[in-house]
Coordinates of C-alpha atoms and ligand atoms in Angstrom, one line a residue:
X1 CA 98.7 170.6 84.0
X2 CA 96.7 173.2 85.5
X3 CA 97.5 176.2 87.3
X4 CA 96.8 175.3 90.8
X5 CA 96.5 178.8 91.8
X6 CA 93.8 179.8 89.8
X7 CA 92.8 175.9 88.0
X8 CA 92.8 177.7 84.9
X9 CA 95.2 176.2 81.8
X10 CA 97.8 178.7 81.0
X11 CA 97.9 179.9 77.8
X12 CA 101.5 178.4 76.7
X13 CA 99.4 174.8 77.5
X14 CA 96.7 175.9 75.8
X15 CA 98.5 176.7 73.3
X16 CA 100.6 173.1 72.8
X17 CA 97.0 171.1 73.6
X18 CA 95.9 173.2 70.5
X19 CA 97.9 172.2 68.6
X20 CA 98.3 168.1 69.8
X21 CA 94.6 168.3 69.1
X22 CA 94.3 169.7 65.4
X23 CA 96.9 167.1 65.3
X24 CA 94.6 164.7 66.2
X25 CA 92.1 166.0 63.9
X26 CA 94.3 165.9 60.4
X27 CA 95.2 162.2 61.6
X28 CA 91.7 161.1 62.0
X29 CA 90.6 162.8 58.5
X30 CA 93.7 160.5 57.3
X31 CA 92.4 157.3 59.0
X32 CA 88.7 157.5 59.1
X33 CA 88.5 155.6 55.6
X34 CA 89.3 152.3 57.0
X35 CA 87.3 152.7 60.1
X36 CA 84.0 150.9 60.0
X37 CA 81.4 153.2 59.0
X38 CA 78.4 151.7 61.4
X39 CA 79.7 151.9 65.8
X40 CA 79.4 148.7 66.9
X41 CA 79.0 148.9 70.4
X42 CA 76.0 147.9 72.6
X43 CA 73.9 150.1 74.4
X44 CA 75.0 151.0 77.5
X45 CA 78.9 150.4 76.3
X46 CA 80.3 153.5 76.3
X47 CA 79.1 154.5 79.7
X48 CA 80.5 151.3 81.4
X49 CA 83.4 152.7 80.4
X50 CA 83.4 156.1 82.1
X51 CA 83.6 156.8 86.0
X52 CA 80.1 156.8 87.5
X53 CA 81.7 160.1 88.8
X54 CA 82.6 163.3 87.7
X55 CA 86.0 163.7 89.0
X56 CA 87.2 165.6 92.4
X57 CA 90.7 166.9 90.7
X58 CA 91.1 168.3 87.4
X59 CA 92.9 166.0 85.2
X60 CA 95.8 166.6 82.8
X61 CA 95.1 167.1 79.2
X62 CA 97.0 164.5 78.2
X63 CA 94.5 161.7 80.2
X64 CA 91.7 163.6 78.4
X65 CA 92.5 162.7 75.3
X66 CA 93.8 160.1 75.4
X67 CA 90.0 158.6 76.7
X68 CA 89.0 159.8 73.3
X69 CA 90.8 157.8 71.6
X70 CA 89.9 155.0 74.3
X71 CA 86.1 155.4 75.1
X72 CA 84.4 158.2 72.7
X73 CA 86.1 156.4 69.3
X74 CA 84.2 153.2 69.7
X75 CA 81.0 154.8 69.7
X76 CA 81.7 156.9 67.0
X77 CA 79.3 156.2 63.6
X78 CA 81.7 157.8 61.0
X79 CA 80.0 161.0 59.7
X80 CA 83.0 162.2 58.0
X81 CA 84.1 158.6 56.5
X82 CA 83.7 159.1 52.3
X83 CA 82.2 155.2 52.8
X84 CA 79.5 157.1 54.2
X85 CA 76.2 156.6 51.9
X86 CA 73.5 156.4 54.9
X87 CA 70.9 158.9 55.3
X88 CA 72.1 162.4 53.4
X89 CA 75.7 163.7 54.9
X90 CA 76.2 166.1 57.6
X91 CA 79.9 166.7 55.6
X92 CA 82.3 169.1 56.9
X93 CA 85.3 170.4 55.7
X94 CA 88.6 172.0 57.3
X95 CA 87.9 175.4 57.0
X96 CA 84.4 174.6 58.6
X97 CA 86.3 173.6 61.2
X98 CA 88.9 176.4 61.6
X99 CA 85.7 178.9 61.6
X100 CA 84.2 176.9 64.2
X101 CA 87.2 176.9 66.2
X102 CA 87.7 180.4 65.7
X103 CA 83.4 180.8 66.8
X104 CA 84.4 179.5 69.8
X105 CA 87.5 181.1 70.4
X106 CA 85.1 184.8 69.9
X107 CA 82.5 183.3 72.5
X108 CA 80.2 185.3 71.1
X109 CA 76.7 185.1 71.7
X110 CA 75.2 187.3 69.3
X111 CA 71.9 188.4 70.4
X112 CA 71.4 191.9 69.3
X113 CA 73.3 193.7 66.6
X114 CA 75.4 195.1 69.7
X115 CA 76.2 192.3 71.4
X116 CA 78.7 191.6 68.7
X117 CA 78.1 193.9 65.2
X118 CA 80.6 191.8 63.0
X119 CA 78.1 188.5 64.0
X120 CA 75.4 190.3 62.6
X121 CA 76.8 192.3 60.0
X122 CA 78.7 189.0 58.4
X123 CA 75.8 186.8 58.4
X124 CA 73.8 189.4 56.8
X125 CA 76.5 189.4 54.1
X126 CA 77.2 186.0 53.8
X127 CA 73.6 185.0 53.4
X128 CA 73.4 188.0 50.8
X129 CA 76.1 186.0 48.6
X130 CA 74.8 182.8 49.1
X131 CA 71.4 184.5 47.3
X132 CA 73.3 185.3 44.3
X133 CA 75.6 182.4 44.6
X134 CA 72.4 179.7 44.2
X135 CA 70.5 182.1 41.9
X136 CA 67.9 182.4 44.4
X137 CA 65.2 185.2 44.0
X138 CA 66.3 188.7 44.8
X139 CA 63.3 188.9 47.5
X140 CA 65.3 187.6 49.6
X141 CA 68.4 189.9 50.1
X142 CA 68.6 192.1 53.0
X143 CA 68.6 195.6 50.5
X144 CA 64.6 194.4 50.0
X145 CA 61.8 193.7 52.4
X146 CA 63.3 190.2 52.8
X147 CA 66.6 188.6 54.2
X148 CA 68.1 185.6 55.6
X149 CA 69.3 184.2 59.2
X150 CA 71.0 181.1 59.8
X151 CA 69.5 178.8 62.0
X152 CA 70.1 176.2 63.7
X153 CA 69.0 172.9 61.5
X154 CA 66.2 173.3 58.8
X155 CA 63.6 171.5 61.7
X156 CA 64.3 175.0 63.1
X157 CA 63.4 177.0 60.2
X158 CA 60.3 175.2 59.1
X159 CA 59.2 175.6 62.5
X160 CA 60.0 179.7 62.0
X161 CA 58.0 179.9 59.0
X162 CA 54.8 177.5 60.1
X163 CA 54.4 180.0 63.0
X164 CA 54.8 183.3 61.0
X165 CA 52.4 181.7 58.4
X166 CA 50.0 181.1 61.4
X167 CA 50.5 185.0 62.3
X168 CA 49.1 186.2 59.3
X169 CA 46.9 184.2 58.6
X170 CA 45.2 185.8 61.8
X171 CA 46.3 189.5 61.7
X172 CA 48.7 188.4 64.1
X173 CA 46.5 187.4 66.6
X174 CA 47.0 184.0 67.5
X175 CA 50.4 184.8 69.1
X176 CA 47.8 187.0 71.3
X177 CA 44.4 184.7 71.7
X178 CA 45.8 181.4 70.9
X179 CA 45.3 178.9 67.9
X180 CA 40.9 178.0 67.9
X181 CA 41.4 175.2 66.2
X182 CA 40.5 176.7 62.9
X183 CA 44.2 176.1 61.0
X184 CA 45.4 174.2 59.1
X185 CA 48.6 173.3 57.0
X186 CA 49.5 171.4 54.1
X187 CA 52.2 169.1 52.7
X188 CA 52.5 166.0 50.9
X189 CA 52.7 162.2 52.0
X190 CA 57.4 162.5 51.5
X191 CA 57.9 165.7 53.3
X192 CA 59.6 165.2 56.6
X193 CA 59.0 164.5 59.4
X194 CA 60.1 167.9 61.0
X195 CA 57.0 169.6 59.5
X196 CA 54.5 166.9 61.4
X197 CA 56.4 168.4 64.3
X198 CA 56.4 172.3 63.1
X199 CA 52.4 171.7 63.3
X200 CA 52.1 169.9 66.3
X201 CA 54.8 172.7 68.7
X202 CA 53.1 175.6 67.0
X203 CA 49.6 174.2 68.2
X204 CA 48.1 173.6 64.9
X205 CA 47.5 170.5 65.8
X206 CA 49.0 167.2 63.9
X207 CA 44.8 166.4 62.6
X208 CA 45.0 169.9 61.1
X209 CA 48.3 169.3 58.6
X210 CA 46.9 167.6 55.2
X211 CA 49.0 165.1 53.6
X212 CA 49.2 165.6 49.8
X213 CA 48.6 162.6 47.3
X214 CA 51.6 162.2 45.0
X215 CA 52.7 161.3 42.0
X216 CA 54.5 158.8 40.0
X217 CA 58.0 160.4 40.8
X218 CA 56.5 160.6 44.0
X219 CA 56.0 164.5 43.7
X220 CA 52.8 166.2 45.3
X221 CA 49.8 166.9 43.5
X222 CA 48.9 170.4 42.8
X223 CA 45.2 169.7 41.7
X224 CA 44.6 167.4 44.8
X225 CA 46.0 170.3 47.2
X226 CA 43.3 172.9 45.3
X227 CA 40.6 169.9 46.0
X228 CA 42.2 169.7 50.2
X229 CA 41.9 173.5 50.5
X230 CA 39.1 174.3 48.5
X231 CA 37.5 171.2 50.9
X232 CA 38.9 172.9 54.3
X233 CA 37.3 176.5 53.2
X234 CA 33.8 175.4 52.7
X235 CA 34.3 173.2 56.2
X236 CA 34.9 176.7 57.5
X237 CA 38.9 176.4 58.5
X238 CA 41.4 178.6 57.5
X239 CA 44.3 177.4 55.4
X240 CA 47.9 178.9 56.7
X241 CA 50.7 177.3 55.6
X242 CA 51.9 174.9 52.8
X243 CA 55.3 173.3 52.7
X244 CA 56.6 172.7 49.1
X245 CA 59.9 169.3 48.9
X246 CA 62.6 170.0 47.2
X247 CA 64.2 166.9 47.3
X248 CA 62.5 165.1 49.8
X249 CA 64.5 163.2 52.4
X250 CA 62.8 159.6 51.0
X251 CA 63.7 159.5 47.4
X252 CA 64.9 163.2 46.7
X253 CA 61.2 164.2 44.9
X254 CA 60.8 167.3 43.8
X255 CA 58.0 169.3 44.4
X256 CA 56.1 171.4 41.4
X257 CA 56.8 174.4 43.7
X258 CA 55.5 177.1 40.9
X259 CA 52.4 175.6 40.4
X260 CA 51.5 174.9 44.3
X261 CA 53.3 179.0 44.8
X262 CA 50.5 180.1 42.1
X263 CA 47.9 178.1 44.3
X264 CA 49.2 179.2 47.5
X265 CA 48.1 183.1 46.5
X266 CA 45.3 182.8 45.3
X267 CA 44.1 181.4 48.5
X268 CA 47.4 183.5 50.7
X269 CA 49.2 180.9 52.0
X270 CA 52.2 180.7 53.3
X271 CA 54.5 178.7 51.0
X272 CA 57.7 177.5 52.7
X273 CA 60.2 175.5 50.3
X274 CA 62.0 172.8 52.6
X275 CA 65.3 172.4 49.8
X276 CA 67.3 171.1 52.8
X277 CA 69.3 168.3 51.3
X278 CA 68.8 169.7 47.4
X279 CA 69.3 173.3 48.0
X280 CA 72.9 173.4 47.8
X281 CA 73.0 171.6 44.1
X282 CA 71.1 175.3 42.9
X283 CA 75.5 176.4 43.0
X284 CA 75.6 175.0 40.0
X285 CA 73.3 176.4 37.4
X286 CA 72.6 174.1 35.1
X287 CA 71.1 172.6 38.0
X288 CA 68.5 176.2 38.6
X289 CA 66.0 174.6 35.3
X290 CA 64.4 172.8 38.1
X291 CA 65.4 173.4 41.8
X292 CA 64.5 177.1 41.8
X293 CA 61.9 177.1 39.7
X294 CA 58.7 178.7 41.2
X295 CA 60.6 180.1 43.9
X296 CA 59.2 183.7 43.6
X297 CA 56.5 182.5 44.9
X298 CA 57.7 180.7 47.9
X299 CA 57.5 183.3 51.4
X300 CA 60.4 181.6 52.8
X301 CA 63.1 178.5 51.9
X302 CA 65.2 177.0 54.1
X303 CA 68.7 174.3 52.8
X304 CA 71.8 173.3 55.2
X305 CA 74.6 173.7 54.1
X306 CA 75.4 171.5 56.9
X307 CA 74.1 168.7 54.3
X308 CA 75.6 169.2 51.3
X309 CA 77.6 172.0 51.3
X310 CA 81.0 171.8 53.2
X311 CA 80.4 173.7 56.7
X312 CA 79.7 171.6 59.7
X313 CA 76.6 171.1 61.7
X314 CA 74.7 173.2 62.4
X315 CA 74.3 175.4 59.5
X316 CA 70.5 176.1 58.0
X317 CA 70.4 178.9 55.9
X318 CA 66.5 180.5 56.0
X319 CA 65.2 182.9 53.8
X320 CA 61.6 184.7 54.2
X321 CA 59.8 187.3 51.2
X322 CA 58.8 189.9 53.9
X323 CA 61.5 190.3 57.1
X324 CA 58.3 191.7 58.7
X325 CA 56.1 189.1 59.4
X326 CA 59.1 186.7 61.0
X327 CA 60.1 190.2 63.4
X328 CA 56.4 190.4 64.0
X329 CA 56.0 186.9 65.1
X330 CA 58.9 186.7 67.2
X331 CA 59.7 190.1 68.8
X332 CA 59.4 191.2 72.1
X333 CA 61.4 193.8 74.3
X334 CA 61.9 193.2 77.8
X335 CA 63.5 196.4 79.2
X336 CA 66.7 194.5 79.9
X337 CA 67.9 194.1 76.2
X338 CA 66.8 197.7 75.0
X339 CA 69.7 199.7 73.3
X340 CA 70.4 202.4 71.2
X341 CA 71.5 201.0 68.2
X342 CA 68.1 198.4 68.3
X343 CA 66.3 202.0 68.8
X344 CA 67.7 204.0 65.6
X345 CA 66.0 201.0 63.4
X346 CA 69.8 201.0 61.7
X347 CA 70.1 197.3 62.3
X348 CA 69.6 194.0 62.2
X349 CA 69.1 192.4 65.5
X350 CA 68.6 188.4 64.8
X351 CA 67.1 187.4 68.1
X352 CA 63.5 188.5 66.6
X353 CA 64.3 186.2 63.7
X354 CA 64.1 182.8 65.4
X355 CA 62.8 181.2 68.4
X356 CA 65.8 180.9 70.7
X357 CA 67.8 184.6 72.4
X358 CA 70.7 183.9 71.5
X359 CA 72.6 182.7 68.7
X360 CA 75.9 181.3 68.0
X361 CA 79.1 182.9 65.9
X362 CA 77.9 180.2 62.9
X363 CA 79.0 183.2 59.3
X364 CA 82.2 182.5 60.4
X365 CA 82.6 179.2 59.1
X366 CA 80.3 179.8 56.6
X367 CA 82.2 182.1 55.3
X368 CA 85.5 180.8 55.9
X369 CA 84.3 178.0 53.5
X370 CA 82.7 179.6 51.2
X371 CA 86.1 181.7 50.5
X372 CA 88.4 178.8 50.7
X373 CA 86.8 176.7 47.6
X374 CA 85.1 179.6 45.7
X375 CA 81.9 179.1 44.3
X376 CA 84.4 177.3 41.7
X377 CA 85.5 174.5 44.0
X378 CA 82.3 174.4 45.6
X379 CA 80.6 173.4 42.3
X380 CA 82.9 171.4 41.3
X381 CA 82.5 169.1 44.5
X382 CA 78.6 169.3 44.1
X383 CA 79.3 168.3 40.7
X384 CA 81.7 165.2 41.5
X385 CA 78.6 163.7 43.6
X386 CA 76.3 164.1 41.2
X387 CA 78.0 162.5 38.3
X388 CA 79.3 159.2 41.0
X389 CA 75.0 159.0 41.4
X390 CA 74.7 159.0 38.0
X391 CA 77.1 156.6 37.7
X392 CA 76.3 154.6 39.8
X393 CA 72.7 154.6 38.6
X394 CA 73.7 153.6 35.0
X395 CA 75.4 150.6 36.5
X396 CA 72.0 149.6 38.7
X397 CA 70.1 149.5 35.5
X398 CA 72.6 148.0 33.6
X399 CA 72.8 144.8 36.6
X400 CA 70.0 141.3 35.8
X401 CA 69.9 142.1 39.1
X402 CA 69.0 145.1 40.7
X403 CA 66.4 147.5 39.4
X404 CA 66.1 151.8 39.9
X405 CA 62.8 152.0 41.8
X406 CA 63.0 156.5 40.7
X407 CA 65.3 158.0 38.5
X408 CA 67.7 160.2 40.4
X409 CA 67.4 163.5 40.0
X410 CA 70.5 164.6 41.5
X411 CA 72.7 162.4 44.3
X412 CA 70.5 160.0 45.6
X413 CA 70.1 157.2 43.5
X414 CA 67.0 154.8 45.3
X415 CA 67.3 151.0 44.3
X416 CA 66.6 147.6 45.2
X417 CA 66.7 144.1 44.7
X418 CA 65.0 142.4 42.8
X419 CA 64.9 139.4 45.0
X420 CA 62.3 141.1 46.7
X421 CA 62.3 142.9 50.6
X422 CA 63.9 140.4 53.0
X423 CA 66.7 139.8 50.5
X424 CA 67.1 143.9 50.8
X425 CA 66.7 144.1 54.3
X426 CA 69.4 141.3 54.5
X427 CA 72.0 143.0 52.0
X428 CA 71.6 146.2 53.7
X429 CA 72.2 144.5 57.4
X430 CA 75.2 142.5 56.3
X431 CA 76.5 145.9 54.5
X432 CA 76.3 147.5 57.7
X433 CA 77.5 145.2 60.1
X434 CA 80.5 145.0 57.7
X435 CA 81.7 148.2 58.1
X436 CA 83.5 148.7 54.6
X437 CA 80.5 151.1 53.8
X438 CA 77.1 152.6 56.0
X439 CA 73.4 152.5 53.8
X440 CA 70.1 153.2 55.1
X441 CA 66.2 152.5 53.2
X442 CA 62.9 153.9 52.7
X443 CA 60.0 152.5 51.7
X444 CA 58.8 153.5 48.3
X445 CA 54.8 152.1 46.7
X446 CA 55.4 149.9 50.3
X447 CA 58.5 147.6 49.0
X448 CA 62.6 148.4 50.9
X449 CA 64.1 150.1 49.2
X450 CA 67.9 151.0 49.4
X451 CA 69.1 154.6 49.3
X452 CA 72.2 155.3 48.1
X453 CA 73.4 158.9 49.0
X454 CA 76.7 160.4 47.5
X455 CA 77.6 163.7 49.1
X456 CA 80.5 163.1 51.6
X457 CA 82.9 165.0 51.6
X458 CA 85.5 163.2 50.6
X459 CA 84.3 160.7 48.7
X460 CA 85.3 159.8 45.2
X461 CA 85.0 157.7 42.3
X462 CA 86.7 154.8 43.8
X463 CA 84.4 154.8 46.9
X464 CA 81.9 154.6 45.1
X465 CA 83.3 151.7 42.6
X466 CA 83.9 149.7 45.8
X467 CA 80.3 150.1 47.4
X468 CA 78.9 148.5 44.6
X469 CA 81.1 145.8 44.4
X470 CA 80.3 145.1 48.1
X471 CA 76.6 145.5 47.4
X472 CA 77.5 143.1 44.2
X473 CA 78.7 140.1 46.4
X474 CA 76.4 141.5 49.6
X475 CA 73.8 140.1 47.2
X476 CA 75.3 136.5 46.0
X477 CA 76.4 135.7 49.7
X478 CA 73.2 135.5 51.2
Ligands
PLP501 C1 67.2 166.3 56.3 C2 65.9 167.1 56.2 C3 65.4 167.9 57.5 C4 65.6 167.9 58.8 O1 67.3 168.3 58.8 P1 67.5 169.1 60.1 O2 68.3 170.1 59.8 O3 67.8 167.9 60.4 O4 66.0 169.2 61.1 C5 64.2 168.4 56.9 N1 63.6 168.1 55.4 C6 64.7 167.8 54.7 C7 63.4 167.7 52.8 C8 65.3 167.0 55.3 O5 66.6 166.6 54.1

């Protein structure tokens, strides 16, 4: 019970409740595999179980915890189930959760170096480690003109890149004078919707985002990009930003970043490489050949450890080649933030590297994950997921009823039943309603395609094998 004079939770109770909550999470991990992956509640069902107003008197933590099972769990779609094959994963791991907990315990707001030096310096060091771990260009390291910063999501990283590209193309004048409607940006037809969103927010305008044609692997056609840029320049417009996908969301398509990068250099356009999902695979040297090709031309790059590097949401890693361009885009110095460390020029203030001022101590969980697994452990799991996807693709190839829609480069298999769109839709709906697995779809070549995305932390061969059995059964039953 709470301390009746202060209303606080006494420290001994905090210990006890904390242990109980960790027990709850550990039990959850042991049982999550047998729960229906997709939540079955109807809209409004969870709210209807909650009281109409907040309690006047504090309640016991026991009561609160019991409501987790009663009210919250039924409304959870289990992203941490090894039977999760939908979208992309948002995976997690035990060391990551402990890092997250510690971050909450310290309760640091790391906007300036001075507001917790460890928050800034650990982040800089871990992001420098990652450059080496993933074989990324040394220009992304903090001892060069570039550097890295943790953003909440790839969407925010992309927005930061768009803004920096916009400012660079306008000699840092559009922050002062506004966009003049002449800026244009480019991405392939397969780019993630976060690119469109960033272009809207940056004031470039969605009509000034060119969607470049793709080839039969769904990768951008560089010559089509050149034509679009030349046309825009001829029309008096100002190209400022190109996005290249390394692993598109729809089908894992990999744009030819090297060729695109050479084009961007020629026309002096900011190149951002979005490797949100697939970037993690570069931890295995054998995949770097195609994942990192052309990154030496990238002005910025991002990937999400919160998708496929066992670090719980949110954690996006964002690198730039020229940190000054980024800082000049964002920096402001109100009197109340002035301090000696900043004025000495010897420290990084990450508040100048992203949209918001305040920032969480996210580097802790990433540090815990990297130290717990080691490079070797991370490689083991990434290789395992890719191997499982390739086995799954072999089963599809050997099947009479299903086909591969595009060769899977990594851990996403796009496939379909030969019976047409309606049949595929029914198979997916049945599987998701039955709840043993969860998978989602996309459209490629104007056909409905099922996506088998393998990357949940605890997914093993037996889960993938069972999923394939269920998919075949579902196809027969309907
Ligand atoms: C998931 C994804 C994103 C968006 O990720 P958030 O971190 O949720 O913003 C962007 N690009 C690609 C290629 C993705 O797969």
